[in-house]
mmCIF file of C-alpha atoms and ligand atoms in Angstrom:
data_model
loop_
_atom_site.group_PDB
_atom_site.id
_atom_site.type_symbol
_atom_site.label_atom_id
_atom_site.label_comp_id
_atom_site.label_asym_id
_atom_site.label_seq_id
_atom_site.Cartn_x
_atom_site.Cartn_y
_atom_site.Cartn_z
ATOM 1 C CA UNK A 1 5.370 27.070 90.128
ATOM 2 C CA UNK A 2 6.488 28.245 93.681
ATOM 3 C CA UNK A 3 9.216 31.153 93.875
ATOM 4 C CA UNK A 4 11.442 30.079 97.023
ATOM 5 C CA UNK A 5 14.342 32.473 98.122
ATOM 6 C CA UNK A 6 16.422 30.138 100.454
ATOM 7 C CA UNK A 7 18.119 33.213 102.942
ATOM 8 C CA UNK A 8 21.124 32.042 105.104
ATOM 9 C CA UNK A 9 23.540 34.244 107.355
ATOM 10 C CA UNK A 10 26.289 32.474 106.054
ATOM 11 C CA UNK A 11 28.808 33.338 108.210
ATOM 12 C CA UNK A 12 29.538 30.156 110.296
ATOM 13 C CA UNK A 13 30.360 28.195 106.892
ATOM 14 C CA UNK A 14 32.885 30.783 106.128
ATOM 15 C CA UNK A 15 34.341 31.161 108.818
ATOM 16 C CA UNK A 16 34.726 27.803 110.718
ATOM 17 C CA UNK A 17 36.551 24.678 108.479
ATOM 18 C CA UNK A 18 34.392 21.995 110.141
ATOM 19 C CA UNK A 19 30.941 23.461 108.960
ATOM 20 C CA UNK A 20 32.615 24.266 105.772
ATOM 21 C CA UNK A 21 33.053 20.666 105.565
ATOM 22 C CA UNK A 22 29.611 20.218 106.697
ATOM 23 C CA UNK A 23 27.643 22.562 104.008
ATOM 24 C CA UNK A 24 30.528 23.331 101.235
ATOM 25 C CA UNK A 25 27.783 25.173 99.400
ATOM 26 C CA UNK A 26 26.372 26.576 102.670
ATOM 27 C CA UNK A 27 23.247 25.449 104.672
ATOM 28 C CA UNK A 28 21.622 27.380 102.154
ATOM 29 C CA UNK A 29 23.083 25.503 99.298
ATOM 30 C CA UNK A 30 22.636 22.087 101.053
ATOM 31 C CA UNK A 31 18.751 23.086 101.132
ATOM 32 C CA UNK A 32 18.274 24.606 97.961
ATOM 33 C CA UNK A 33 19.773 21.393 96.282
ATOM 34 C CA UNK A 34 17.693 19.093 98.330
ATOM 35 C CA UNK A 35 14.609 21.017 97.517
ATOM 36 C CA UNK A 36 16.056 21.329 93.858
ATOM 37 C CA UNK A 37 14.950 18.047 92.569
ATOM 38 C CA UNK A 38 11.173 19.273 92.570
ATOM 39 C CA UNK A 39 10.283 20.562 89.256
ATOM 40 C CA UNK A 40 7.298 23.186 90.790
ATOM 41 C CA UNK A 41 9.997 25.090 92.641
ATOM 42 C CA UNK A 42 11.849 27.841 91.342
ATOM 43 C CA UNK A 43 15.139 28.211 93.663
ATOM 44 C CA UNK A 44 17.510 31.065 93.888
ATOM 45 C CA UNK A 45 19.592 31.771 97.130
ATOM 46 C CA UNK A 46 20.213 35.336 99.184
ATOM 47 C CA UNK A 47 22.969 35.637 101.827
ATOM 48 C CA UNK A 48 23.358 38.062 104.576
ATOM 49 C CA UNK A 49 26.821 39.872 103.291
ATOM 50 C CA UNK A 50 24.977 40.378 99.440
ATOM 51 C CA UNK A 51 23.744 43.752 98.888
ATOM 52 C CA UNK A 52 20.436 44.465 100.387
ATOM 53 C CA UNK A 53 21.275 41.111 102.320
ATOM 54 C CA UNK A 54 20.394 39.705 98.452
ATOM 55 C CA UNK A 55 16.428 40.103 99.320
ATOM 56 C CA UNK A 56 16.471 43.709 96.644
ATOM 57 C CA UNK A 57 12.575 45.095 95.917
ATOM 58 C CA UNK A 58 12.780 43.417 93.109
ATOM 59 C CA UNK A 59 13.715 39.522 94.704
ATOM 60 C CA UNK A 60 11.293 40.056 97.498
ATOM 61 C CA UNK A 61 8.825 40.365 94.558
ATOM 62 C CA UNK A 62 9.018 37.188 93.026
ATOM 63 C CA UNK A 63 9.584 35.543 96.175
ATOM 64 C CA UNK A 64 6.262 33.100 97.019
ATOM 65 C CA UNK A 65 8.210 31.669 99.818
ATOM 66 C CA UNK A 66 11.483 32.188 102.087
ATOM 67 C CA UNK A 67 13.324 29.621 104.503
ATOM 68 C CA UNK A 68 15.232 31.728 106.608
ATOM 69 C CA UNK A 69 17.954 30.515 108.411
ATOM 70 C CA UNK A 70 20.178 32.806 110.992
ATOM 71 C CA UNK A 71 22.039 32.828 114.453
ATOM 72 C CA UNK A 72 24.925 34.948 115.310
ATOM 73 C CA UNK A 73 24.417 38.439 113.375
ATOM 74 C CA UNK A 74 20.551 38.662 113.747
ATOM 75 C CA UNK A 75 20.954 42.300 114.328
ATOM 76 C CA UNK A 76 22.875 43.256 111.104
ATOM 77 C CA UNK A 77 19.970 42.602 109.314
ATOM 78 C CA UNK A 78 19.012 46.041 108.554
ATOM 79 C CA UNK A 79 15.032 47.925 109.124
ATOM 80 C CA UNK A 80 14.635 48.412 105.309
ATOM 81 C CA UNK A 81 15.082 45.015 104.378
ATOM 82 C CA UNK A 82 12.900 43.230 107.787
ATOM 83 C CA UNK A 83 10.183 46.107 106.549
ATOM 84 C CA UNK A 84 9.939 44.788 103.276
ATOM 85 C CA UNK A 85 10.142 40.801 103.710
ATOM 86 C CA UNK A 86 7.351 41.542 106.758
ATOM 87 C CA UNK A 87 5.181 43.552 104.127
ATOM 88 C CA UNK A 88 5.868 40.754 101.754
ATOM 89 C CA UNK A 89 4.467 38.102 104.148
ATOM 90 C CA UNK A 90 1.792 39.864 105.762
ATOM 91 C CA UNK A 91 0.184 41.568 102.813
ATOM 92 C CA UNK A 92 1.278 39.859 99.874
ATOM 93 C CA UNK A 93 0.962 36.240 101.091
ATOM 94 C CA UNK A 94 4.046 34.996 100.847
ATOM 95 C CA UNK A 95 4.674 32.068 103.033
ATOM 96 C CA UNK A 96 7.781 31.972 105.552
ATOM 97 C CA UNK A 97 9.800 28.877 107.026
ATOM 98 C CA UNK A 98 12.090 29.906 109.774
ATOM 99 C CA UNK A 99 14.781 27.528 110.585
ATOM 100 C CA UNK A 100 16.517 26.442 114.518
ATOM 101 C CA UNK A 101 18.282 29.726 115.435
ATOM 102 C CA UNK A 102 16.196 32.179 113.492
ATOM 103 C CA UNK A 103 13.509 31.778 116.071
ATOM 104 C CA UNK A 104 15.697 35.115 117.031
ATOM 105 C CA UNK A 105 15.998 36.530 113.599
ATOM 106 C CA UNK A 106 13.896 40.129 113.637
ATOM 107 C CA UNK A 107 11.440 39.207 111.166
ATOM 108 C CA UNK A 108 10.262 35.996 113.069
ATOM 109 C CA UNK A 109 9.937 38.383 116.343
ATOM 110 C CA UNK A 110 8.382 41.033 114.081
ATOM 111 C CA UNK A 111 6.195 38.585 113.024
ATOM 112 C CA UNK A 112 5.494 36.887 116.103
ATOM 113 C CA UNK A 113 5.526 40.332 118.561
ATOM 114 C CA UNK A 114 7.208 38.202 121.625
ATOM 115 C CA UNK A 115 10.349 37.155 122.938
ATOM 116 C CA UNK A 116 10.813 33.762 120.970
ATOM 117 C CA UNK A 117 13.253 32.998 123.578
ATOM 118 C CA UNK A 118 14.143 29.282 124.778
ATOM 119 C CA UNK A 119 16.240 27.033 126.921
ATOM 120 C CA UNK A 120 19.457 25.392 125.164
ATOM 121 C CA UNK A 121 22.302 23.710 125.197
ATOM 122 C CA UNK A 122 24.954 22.249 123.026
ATOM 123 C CA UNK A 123 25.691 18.730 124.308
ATOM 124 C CA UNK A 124 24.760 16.408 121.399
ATOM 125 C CA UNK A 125 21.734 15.328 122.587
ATOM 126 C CA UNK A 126 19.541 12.892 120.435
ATOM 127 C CA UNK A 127 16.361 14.522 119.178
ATOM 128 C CA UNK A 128 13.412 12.450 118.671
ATOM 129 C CA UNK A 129 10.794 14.187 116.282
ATOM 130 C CA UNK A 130 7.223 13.365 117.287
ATOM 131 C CA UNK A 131 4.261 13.783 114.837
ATOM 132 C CA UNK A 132 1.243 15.259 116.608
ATOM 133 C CA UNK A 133 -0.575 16.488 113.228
ATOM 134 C CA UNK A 134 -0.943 13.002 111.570
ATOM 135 C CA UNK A 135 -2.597 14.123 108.686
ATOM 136 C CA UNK A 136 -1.054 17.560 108.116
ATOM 137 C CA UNK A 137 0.534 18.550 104.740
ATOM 138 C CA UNK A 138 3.868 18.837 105.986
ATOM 139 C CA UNK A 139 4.302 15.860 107.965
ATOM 140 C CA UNK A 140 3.167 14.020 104.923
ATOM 141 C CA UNK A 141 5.417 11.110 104.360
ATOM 142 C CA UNK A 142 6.949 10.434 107.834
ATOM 143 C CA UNK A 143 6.487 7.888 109.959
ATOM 144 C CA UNK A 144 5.223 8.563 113.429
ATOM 145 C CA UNK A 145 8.844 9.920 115.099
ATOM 146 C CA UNK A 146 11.922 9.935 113.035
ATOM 147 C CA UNK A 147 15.102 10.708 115.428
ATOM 148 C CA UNK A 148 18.167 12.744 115.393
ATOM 149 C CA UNK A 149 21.620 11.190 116.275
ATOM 150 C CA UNK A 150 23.272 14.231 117.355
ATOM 151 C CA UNK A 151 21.722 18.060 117.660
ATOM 152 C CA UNK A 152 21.488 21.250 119.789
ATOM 153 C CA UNK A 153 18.992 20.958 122.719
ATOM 154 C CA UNK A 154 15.998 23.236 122.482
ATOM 155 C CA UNK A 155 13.393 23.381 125.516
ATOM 156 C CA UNK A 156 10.123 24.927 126.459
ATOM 157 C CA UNK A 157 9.431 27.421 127.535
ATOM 158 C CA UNK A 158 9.266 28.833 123.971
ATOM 159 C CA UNK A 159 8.085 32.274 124.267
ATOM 160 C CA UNK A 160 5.761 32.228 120.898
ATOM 161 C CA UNK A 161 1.886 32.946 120.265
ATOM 162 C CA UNK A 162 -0.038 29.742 120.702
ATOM 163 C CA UNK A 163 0.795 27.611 117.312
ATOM 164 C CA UNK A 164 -2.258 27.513 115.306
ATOM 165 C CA UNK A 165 -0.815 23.828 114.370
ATOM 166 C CA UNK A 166 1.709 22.056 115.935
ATOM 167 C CA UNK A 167 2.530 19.439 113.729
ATOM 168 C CA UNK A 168 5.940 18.256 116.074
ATOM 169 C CA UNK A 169 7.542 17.665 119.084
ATOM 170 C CA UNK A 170 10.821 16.816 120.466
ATOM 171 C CA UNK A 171 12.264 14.868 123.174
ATOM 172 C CA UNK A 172 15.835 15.545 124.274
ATOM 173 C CA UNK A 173 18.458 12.999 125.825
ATOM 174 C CA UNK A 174 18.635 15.480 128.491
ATOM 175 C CA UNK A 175 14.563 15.198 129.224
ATOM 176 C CA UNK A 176 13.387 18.162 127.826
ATOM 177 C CA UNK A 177 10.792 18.984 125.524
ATOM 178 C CA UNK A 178 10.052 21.443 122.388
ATOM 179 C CA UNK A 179 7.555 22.542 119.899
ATOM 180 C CA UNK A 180 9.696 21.688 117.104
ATOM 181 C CA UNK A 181 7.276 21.920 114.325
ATOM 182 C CA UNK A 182 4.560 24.755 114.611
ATOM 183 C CA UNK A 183 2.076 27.194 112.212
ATOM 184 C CA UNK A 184 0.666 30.489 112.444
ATOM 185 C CA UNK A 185 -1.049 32.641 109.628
ATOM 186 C CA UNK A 186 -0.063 36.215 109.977
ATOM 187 C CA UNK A 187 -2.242 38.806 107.590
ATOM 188 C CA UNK A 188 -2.394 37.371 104.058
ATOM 189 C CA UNK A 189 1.161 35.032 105.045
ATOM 190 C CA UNK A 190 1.643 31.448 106.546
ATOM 191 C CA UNK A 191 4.454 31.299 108.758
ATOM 192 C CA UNK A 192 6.125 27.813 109.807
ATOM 193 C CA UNK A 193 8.754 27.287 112.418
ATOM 194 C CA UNK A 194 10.750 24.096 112.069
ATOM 195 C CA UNK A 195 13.576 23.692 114.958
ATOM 196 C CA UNK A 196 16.116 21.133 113.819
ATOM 197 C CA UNK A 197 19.746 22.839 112.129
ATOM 198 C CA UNK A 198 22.661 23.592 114.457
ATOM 199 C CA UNK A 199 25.628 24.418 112.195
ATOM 200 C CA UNK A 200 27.696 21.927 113.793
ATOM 201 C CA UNK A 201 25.283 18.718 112.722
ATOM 202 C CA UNK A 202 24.616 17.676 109.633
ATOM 203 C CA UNK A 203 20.981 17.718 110.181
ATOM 204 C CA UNK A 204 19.907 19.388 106.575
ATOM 205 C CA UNK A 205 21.396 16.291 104.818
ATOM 206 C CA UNK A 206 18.891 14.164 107.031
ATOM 207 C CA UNK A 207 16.121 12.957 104.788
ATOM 208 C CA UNK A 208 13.528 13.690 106.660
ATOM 209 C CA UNK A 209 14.509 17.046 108.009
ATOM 210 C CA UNK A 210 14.498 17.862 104.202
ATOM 211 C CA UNK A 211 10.941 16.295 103.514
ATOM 212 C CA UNK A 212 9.387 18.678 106.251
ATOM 213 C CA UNK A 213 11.656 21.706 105.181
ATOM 214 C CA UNK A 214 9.987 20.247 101.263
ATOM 215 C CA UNK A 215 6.103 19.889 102.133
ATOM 216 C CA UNK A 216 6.595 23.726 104.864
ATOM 217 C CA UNK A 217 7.419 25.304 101.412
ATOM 218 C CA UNK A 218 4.578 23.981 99.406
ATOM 219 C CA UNK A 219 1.951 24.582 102.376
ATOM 220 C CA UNK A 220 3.207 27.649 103.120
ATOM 221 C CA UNK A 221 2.940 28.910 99.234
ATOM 222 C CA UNK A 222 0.444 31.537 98.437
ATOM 223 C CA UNK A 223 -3.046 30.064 97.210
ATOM 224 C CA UNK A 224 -3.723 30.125 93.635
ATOM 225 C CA UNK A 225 -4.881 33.401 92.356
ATOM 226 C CA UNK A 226 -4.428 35.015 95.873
ATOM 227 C CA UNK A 227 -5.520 38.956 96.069
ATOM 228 C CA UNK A 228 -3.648 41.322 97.856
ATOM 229 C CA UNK A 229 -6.231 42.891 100.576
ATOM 230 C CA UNK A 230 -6.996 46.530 99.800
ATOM 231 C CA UNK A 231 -7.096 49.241 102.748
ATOM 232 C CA UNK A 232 -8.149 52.807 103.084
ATOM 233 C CA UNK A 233 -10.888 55.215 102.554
ATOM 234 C CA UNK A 234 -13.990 53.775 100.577
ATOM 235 C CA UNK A 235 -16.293 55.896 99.124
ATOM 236 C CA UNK A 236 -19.682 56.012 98.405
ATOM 237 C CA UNK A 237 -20.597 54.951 95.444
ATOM 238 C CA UNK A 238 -18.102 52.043 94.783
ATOM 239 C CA UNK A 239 -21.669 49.324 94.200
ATOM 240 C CA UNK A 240 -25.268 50.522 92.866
ATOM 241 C CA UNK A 241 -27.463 50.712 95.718
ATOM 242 C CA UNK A 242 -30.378 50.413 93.448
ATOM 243 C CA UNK A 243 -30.103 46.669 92.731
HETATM 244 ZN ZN1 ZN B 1 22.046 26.325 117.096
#
């Protein structure tokens, strides 16, 4: 069983009619009932404007994974809350799947200590998706591209540490190019970046979008039986130096 706390801004959905029509239940609602039809996940949803930004002590917790998806109101995110879904990654191995815009959210800088900063532009260019990890967990399942009709432009430079993996990448209409689909392991935590999901598309309805978004959460899911690392002072003593 994998815990996943889906975590959307959910602003744009409230406040513009033509996303609303988009994602009724939210991007975070289109996701979680995607992702809903797999009997090993355990789904509940968090939202910016909930107290605590809905990730309390106590959600955080039982959280073995979070997709986080957010654009305009990165910085209302408050220190508490980033502290404690960093500590949650980093030290007790939960995984983390950051979505398009969030390459800006603070944790995913926190996490990745640069700018995470890009080219873009909103021009509904056609993505194609390129597979460069044939093999890899979480392209299982796709064939060897799969293409956008319609999204936002992202280009390189992306200002991230050098992907451990990087299981995609894009081509633009306009000729540009991204690392659309990249993994790092931070501390105890798995981090995945996966770029598709301006509000304005309605790229999480797109099957495949939702099979990577699917096999990110169950890679990025704490091994089995996974310790927590233990820091601090040891003292002598702790194993008998006799044997
Ligand atoms: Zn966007």
């Amino acid at each position: 069983m994998i815990r996943l706390t889906v975590w959307n801004e959910y602003r744009h959905e409230k406040k513009n009619p033509k996303i609303a029509e988009i994602y009724p239940q939210g991007m975070h609602g289109a996701i979680a009932s995607a992702l809903a039809k797999d009997a090993d996940l355990k789904i509940r949803t968090a939202t910016l404007d909930e107290p605590e930004h809905g990730l309390t002590q106590e959600v955080v917790d039982a959280t073995d994974v979070f997709i986080w998806w957010g654009h305009m109101h990165h910085q209302d995110v408050t220190d508490p809350i980033i502290e404690r879904v960093h500590k949650r990654v980093v030290v007790g191995g939960a995984g983390i799947v950051v979505l398009h815009s969030g390459h800006f959210s603070r944790i995913f800088k926190r996490l990745m200590g640069t700018t995470c900063d890009l080219k873009w532009r909103e021009a509904n260019d056609r993505e194609i998706l390129w597979v460069t990890r044939p093999g890899h967990p979480i392209v299982a399942g796709l064939d060897d591209h799969f293409v956008l009709a319609a999204e936002e432009m992202y280009g390189e430079y992306f200002d991230v540490p050098e992907p451990e993996t990087t299981f995609l990448i894009s081509s633009f209409t306009g000729g540009e190019v991204f690392r659309s689909g990249c993994t790092w392991q931070r501390g105890a935590g798995k981090v995945v970046y996966f770029r598709p999901g301006h509000e304005t598309y309605p790229t999480y309805h797109d099957k495949n979008v939702l099979k990577v978004i699917h096999n990110a959460v169950r890679w990025a899911a704490p091994n089995a039986g996974l310790k927590s690392p233990t820091f601090g002072n040891r003292k002598v003593g702790w194993i008998d130096q006799t044997k």
